[in-house]
Amino acid sequence: MRKKKRKYFCLFVAPGFGGIMVFVLVPFLDVVKRSFSTAATGQFQGVKNYLAIFGNQAFLLAVGNTLRFTLVCIPVLVLAGLVAALSLNIFHQREWAKSLYLFPLAMPTATVVLVWKLVFYPRGFFNLSLTRLGLMTGLWGEVAEDYLETSGAFWVLVGSYVWKNLGYTVVLWLAGLRGIPAGLLEAARTDGAGAWQRLWYIVLPNLKGSLYTIVVLSFLNSFKIYREAYLTAGAYPHKSIYLLQHLFNNWFVNLELDKMAAAAVCTGGVLMIASLALQRMWAGGDSREGS
């Protein structure tokens, strides 16, 4: 009986495992191999590609911008999603609001980019609103700032990321909130605990699982913002939003595949280490609470 179950288990797992091998593991190993070789001849050259990328100013700029973007976006997205979820959890009948938060996820990237262009271009909605306000108050004249060509482009990109990804964050927070026993909150209320005390001592400690999932997904999704940045500002945008994906694209166009492979290996390694560190941190926190 056990052999039969094992056989069915292997047959069930085999297609997925085979797909991972063919489409993920084998290509990644090929990238690792290319990172130690020349692009033209494939000749082994040791760590020269890695030394080249770490001495490349464009690579260092892209790494710094990507890190800054991630460190800014994740806390903003986590807090905004939590506030929205707590608000929706209080007003149980606001189903339309949940759909409103999820709407940006269903929008194609090109549509999202068009919206941001209409808002932030020199003759966009934002500048027109500022101009009208300035003329009405007499404090300033016409405003025609191209925000996508200034350091403000970074905050435009942050806003785009948070706006598009807020929906799934709210859903995950709501799932965690609905998992908290109502009797626990009612008992705390009976004992005289106020709203802030219930939030701090009961609600937030029970949302650690949701927080871990949201942080990991937000971290990985922060590396997928390239389409918005590229379609908004092109291959060579303002330096504040020049991300790793811009550099990879430019290296690919210039056929500098050896540098691109080395940078991809470094990026993959950082993502893996960060994910494992987050998992270990959460597991360590749970074990300390259990003891």
Coordinates of C-alpha atoms in Angstrom, one line a residue:
M1 CA 0.0 0.0 0.0
R2 CA 2.8 2.4 0.9
K3 CA 4.6 1.6 -2.4
K4 CA 1.4 2.4 -4.3
K5 CA 1.0 5.7 -2.5
R6 CA 4.6 6.6 -3.1
K7 CA 4.2 5.8 -6.8
Y8 CA 1.1 8.1 -7.1
F9 CA 3.0 10.8 -5.2
C10 CA 5.9 10.6 -7.6
L11 CA 3.6 10.7 -10.6
F12 CA 1.8 13.7 -9.1
V13 CA 5.1 15.6 -8.4
A14 CA 7.0 14.6 -11.5
P15 CA 5.4 17.2 -14.0
G16 CA 6.0 20.1 -11.7
F17 CA 9.5 19.0 -10.8
G18 CA 10.3 18.4 -14.4
G19 CA 9.1 21.9 -15.3
I20 CA 11.2 23.5 -12.6
M21 CA 14.2 21.6 -13.8
V22 CA 13.8 22.5 -17.5
F23 CA 12.6 26.1 -17.2
V24 CA 14.3 27.3 -14.0
L25 CA 17.2 25.2 -12.7
V26 CA 18.9 24.4 -16.1
P27 CA 18.7 28.0 -17.4
F28 CA 20.0 29.3 -14.1
L29 CA 23.0 27.0 -14.2
D30 CA 23.6 28.1 -17.7
V31 CA 23.6 31.7 -16.5
V32 CA 26.1 30.8 -13.8
K33 CA 28.3 29.3 -16.4
R34 CA 28.1 32.3 -18.7
S35 CA 29.0 34.6 -15.8
F36 CA 32.5 33.1 -15.7
S37 CA 33.0 33.2 -19.5
T38 CA 33.4 35.7 -22.3
A39 CA 30.3 36.7 -24.2
A40 CA 31.8 36.2 -27.7
T41 CA 33.9 33.0 -27.4
G42 CA 32.6 31.4 -24.2
Q43 CA 36.2 31.2 -22.9
F44 CA 36.6 30.8 -19.2
Q45 CA 37.9 34.0 -17.5
G46 CA 37.3 33.5 -13.8
V47 CA 35.8 36.3 -11.8
K48 CA 36.7 39.1 -14.3
N49 CA 33.0 39.7 -15.1
Y50 CA 32.2 40.1 -11.4
L51 CA 35.0 42.5 -10.9
A52 CA 33.9 44.5 -14.0
I53 CA 30.3 44.9 -12.8
F54 CA 31.3 46.0 -9.3
G55 CA 33.6 48.6 -10.8
N56 CA 30.8 49.8 -13.1
Q57 CA 29.2 53.1 -12.0
A58 CA 26.0 52.3 -13.8
F59 CA 25.7 49.0 -11.9
L60 CA 26.4 50.7 -8.6
L61 CA 23.8 53.4 -9.3
A62 CA 21.2 50.8 -10.3
V63 CA 21.8 48.8 -7.2
G64 CA 21.5 51.8 -5.0
N65 CA 18.3 53.0 -6.6
T66 CA 16.8 49.5 -6.5
L67 CA 17.7 49.1 -2.8
R68 CA 16.3 52.6 -2.0
F69 CA 13.1 51.8 -3.9
T70 CA 12.6 48.5 -2.0
L71 CA 13.3 50.0 1.4
V72 CA 10.9 52.9 0.8
C73 CA 8.1 50.9 -0.9
I74 CA 7.8 47.9 1.5
P75 CA 7.1 49.9 4.7
V76 CA 4.7 52.2 2.9
L77 CA 2.8 49.4 1.2
V78 CA 2.6 47.3 4.5
L79 CA 1.3 50.2 6.5
A80 CA -1.1 51.5 3.9
G81 CA -2.5 48.0 3.4
L82 CA -3.0 47.5 7.2
V83 CA -4.8 50.8 7.6
A84 CA -7.1 50.1 4.7
A85 CA -7.8 46.5 5.9
L86 CA -8.6 47.7 9.5
S87 CA -11.0 50.3 8.0
L88 CA -12.7 47.7 5.8
N89 CA -12.9 45.3 8.8
I90 CA -14.8 47.8 10.8
F91 CA -17.3 48.5 8.0
H92 CA -18.3 45.0 7.0
Q93 CA -20.7 46.0 4.2
R94 CA -18.2 48.0 2.1
E95 CA -17.7 45.3 -0.5
W96 CA -17.4 47.9 -3.3
A97 CA -14.4 49.3 -1.5
K98 CA -12.6 45.9 -1.6
S99 CA -13.2 45.8 -5.4
L100 CA -11.9 49.3 -5.7
Y101 CA -8.6 48.3 -4.0
L102 CA -8.2 45.3 -6.3
F103 CA -9.0 47.2 -9.5
P104 CA -5.4 48.4 -10.2
L105 CA -4.3 44.7 -10.2
A106 CA -6.6 44.0 -13.2
M107 CA -5.3 47.0 -15.2
P108 CA -2.7 46.3 -17.9
T109 CA 0.7 47.9 -17.3
A110 CA 0.4 50.0 -20.4
T111 CA -2.9 51.5 -19.1
V112 CA -1.3 52.3 -15.7
V113 CA 1.6 54.0 -17.4
L114 CA -0.8 56.1 -19.5
V115 CA -2.6 57.2 -16.4
W116 CA 0.6 58.3 -14.7
K117 CA 1.7 60.2 -17.9
L118 CA -1.6 62.0 -18.1
V119 CA -1.2 63.0 -14.4
F120 CA 2.5 64.0 -14.2
Y121 CA 3.5 65.2 -17.7
P122 CA 4.1 69.0 -18.1
R123 CA 0.6 69.5 -19.4
G124 CA -0.8 66.8 -17.1
F125 CA -3.6 66.9 -14.6
F126 CA -1.3 67.6 -11.6
N127 CA 0.3 70.6 -13.2
L128 CA -3.0 72.0 -14.5
S129 CA -4.4 71.7 -11.0
L130 CA -1.5 73.5 -9.4
T131 CA -1.7 76.2 -12.1
R132 CA -5.4 76.8 -11.5
L133 CA -4.8 76.9 -7.7
G134 CA -1.9 79.3 -8.1
L135 CA -3.9 81.6 -10.3
M136 CA -6.9 81.6 -8.0
T137 CA -4.8 82.4 -4.9
G138 CA -2.3 84.6 -6.7
L139 CA 0.6 82.8 -5.0
W140 CA 2.3 81.5 -8.2
G141 CA 1.8 81.4 -12.0
E142 CA 1.8 78.6 -14.5
V143 CA 3.3 75.3 -13.5
A144 CA 4.8 73.1 -16.3
E145 CA 7.2 70.8 -14.5
D146 CA 8.1 67.5 -16.1
Y147 CA 8.3 65.4 -13.0
L148 CA 9.5 62.3 -14.9
E149 CA 12.7 64.2 -15.7
T150 CA 13.5 65.3 -12.2
S151 CA 14.2 63.5 -8.9
G152 CA 10.4 63.5 -8.4
A153 CA 10.3 60.6 -10.8
F154 CA 11.3 58.3 -8.0
W155 CA 8.2 59.2 -6.0
V156 CA 6.0 58.9 -9.0
L157 CA 7.4 55.3 -9.4
V158 CA 6.8 54.6 -5.7
G159 CA 3.2 55.9 -6.0
S160 CA 2.7 53.7 -9.0
Y161 CA 4.0 50.6 -7.2
V162 CA 2.0 51.2 -4.0
W163 CA -1.2 52.0 -6.0
K164 CA -1.0 48.9 -8.1
N165 CA 0.0 46.4 -5.3
L166 CA -2.2 47.7 -2.5
G167 CA -5.1 45.4 -3.4
Y168 CA -3.4 42.1 -2.7
T169 CA -1.9 43.5 0.5
V170 CA -5.4 44.5 1.7
V171 CA -6.7 41.1 0.9
L172 CA -3.9 39.3 2.9
W173 CA -4.4 41.6 5.9
L174 CA -8.1 41.0 5.8
A175 CA -7.6 37.3 5.7
G176 CA -5.4 37.6 8.9
L177 CA -8.0 39.8 10.6
R178 CA -10.8 37.4 9.9
G179 CA -8.7 34.6 11.4
I180 CA -8.6 36.3 14.8
P181 CA -11.3 34.7 17.1
A182 CA -14.1 37.1 17.8
G183 CA -14.4 35.7 21.3
L184 CA -10.8 36.8 22.1
L185 CA -11.6 40.4 21.2
E186 CA -14.9 40.3 23.0
A187 CA -13.2 39.0 26.2
A188 CA -10.6 41.8 26.0
R189 CA -13.4 44.4 25.5
T190 CA -15.2 42.9 28.5
D191 CA -12.0 43.2 30.6
G192 CA -11.9 46.9 29.8
A193 CA -9.3 46.9 27.0
G194 CA -9.6 49.9 24.8
A195 CA -9.4 49.9 21.0
W196 CA -5.7 50.7 20.9
Q197 CA -4.9 48.1 23.5
R198 CA -6.9 45.4 21.6
L199 CA -5.0 46.4 18.4
W200 CA -1.6 46.4 20.0
Y201 CA -1.9 43.3 22.3
I202 CA -4.3 41.1 20.3
V203 CA -4.7 42.1 16.7
L204 CA -1.1 42.8 15.7
P205 CA 0.5 39.8 17.4
N206 CA -2.0 37.5 15.5
L207 CA -1.1 39.1 12.2
K208 CA 2.6 38.0 12.1
G209 CA 1.9 35.2 9.5
S210 CA 0.1 37.7 7.2
L211 CA 3.0 40.2 7.7
Y212 CA 5.6 37.6 6.7
T213 CA 3.7 36.8 3.5
I214 CA 3.1 40.4 2.6
V215 CA 6.7 41.4 3.2
V216 CA 8.1 38.5 1.1
L217 CA 5.6 39.2 -1.8
S218 CA 6.2 42.9 -1.7
F219 CA 10.0 42.4 -1.7
L220 CA 9.8 40.2 -4.8
N221 CA 7.3 42.4 -6.5
S222 CA 9.5 45.5 -6.0
F223 CA 11.9 43.9 -8.6
K224 CA 9.0 43.8 -11.1
I225 CA 8.5 47.5 -11.5
Y226 CA 10.7 47.7 -14.6
R227 CA 7.8 47.7 -17.1
E228 CA 6.3 50.8 -15.5
A229 CA 9.6 52.6 -15.3
Y230 CA 10.6 51.6 -18.9
L231 CA 7.3 52.5 -20.5
T232 CA 7.1 55.8 -18.6
A233 CA 10.7 57.1 -19.1
G234 CA 12.4 54.8 -21.6
A235 CA 15.7 52.9 -21.5
Y236 CA 17.7 55.9 -20.1
P237 CA 15.4 57.6 -17.5
H238 CA 16.3 60.1 -14.9
K239 CA 19.1 58.7 -12.7
S240 CA 16.8 58.5 -9.6
I241 CA 14.8 55.7 -11.3
Y242 CA 17.6 53.9 -13.2
L243 CA 17.1 50.4 -11.9
L244 CA 18.9 47.1 -12.3
Q245 CA 16.4 46.0 -15.0
H246 CA 17.3 49.1 -17.1
L247 CA 21.0 48.1 -16.8
F248 CA 20.2 44.5 -17.8
N249 CA 18.2 45.6 -20.8
N250 CA 20.9 47.9 -22.0
W251 CA 23.6 45.2 -21.6
F252 CA 21.4 42.8 -23.5
V253 CA 20.9 45.3 -26.4
N254 CA 24.7 45.8 -26.4
L255 CA 25.3 42.0 -26.3
E256 CA 27.3 42.3 -23.1
L257 CA 25.8 39.0 -21.9
D258 CA 28.8 38.1 -19.7
K259 CA 28.2 41.2 -17.5
M260 CA 24.5 40.6 -17.5
A261 CA 24.9 37.0 -16.4
A262 CA 27.2 38.0 -13.5
A263 CA 24.8 40.7 -12.4
A264 CA 21.9 38.3 -12.6
V265 CA 23.7 35.7 -10.5
C266 CA 24.4 38.4 -7.8
T267 CA 20.8 39.6 -7.9
G268 CA 19.5 36.0 -7.6
G269 CA 21.8 35.3 -4.7
V270 CA 20.7 38.5 -2.9
L271 CA 17.0 37.6 -3.4
M272 CA 17.5 34.1 -2.1
I273 CA 19.5 35.2 1.0
A274 CA 17.0 37.9 1.8
S275 CA 14.1 35.4 1.5
L276 CA 15.8 32.9 3.7
A277 CA 16.8 35.6 6.2
L278 CA 13.2 36.7 6.5
Q279 CA 12.0 33.1 6.9
R280 CA 14.6 32.5 9.6
M281 CA 13.7 35.7 11.4
W282 CA 10.0 34.9 11.5
A283 CA 10.6 31.3 12.5
G284 CA 13.0 32.4 15.3
G285 CA 10.4 34.9 16.6
D286 CA 7.7 32.2 16.7
S287 CA 10.0 29.7 18.5
R288 CA 10.9 32.3 21.2
E289 CA 7.2 33.1 21.7
G290 CA 6.4 29.3 22.0
S291 CA 9.1 28.8 24.6

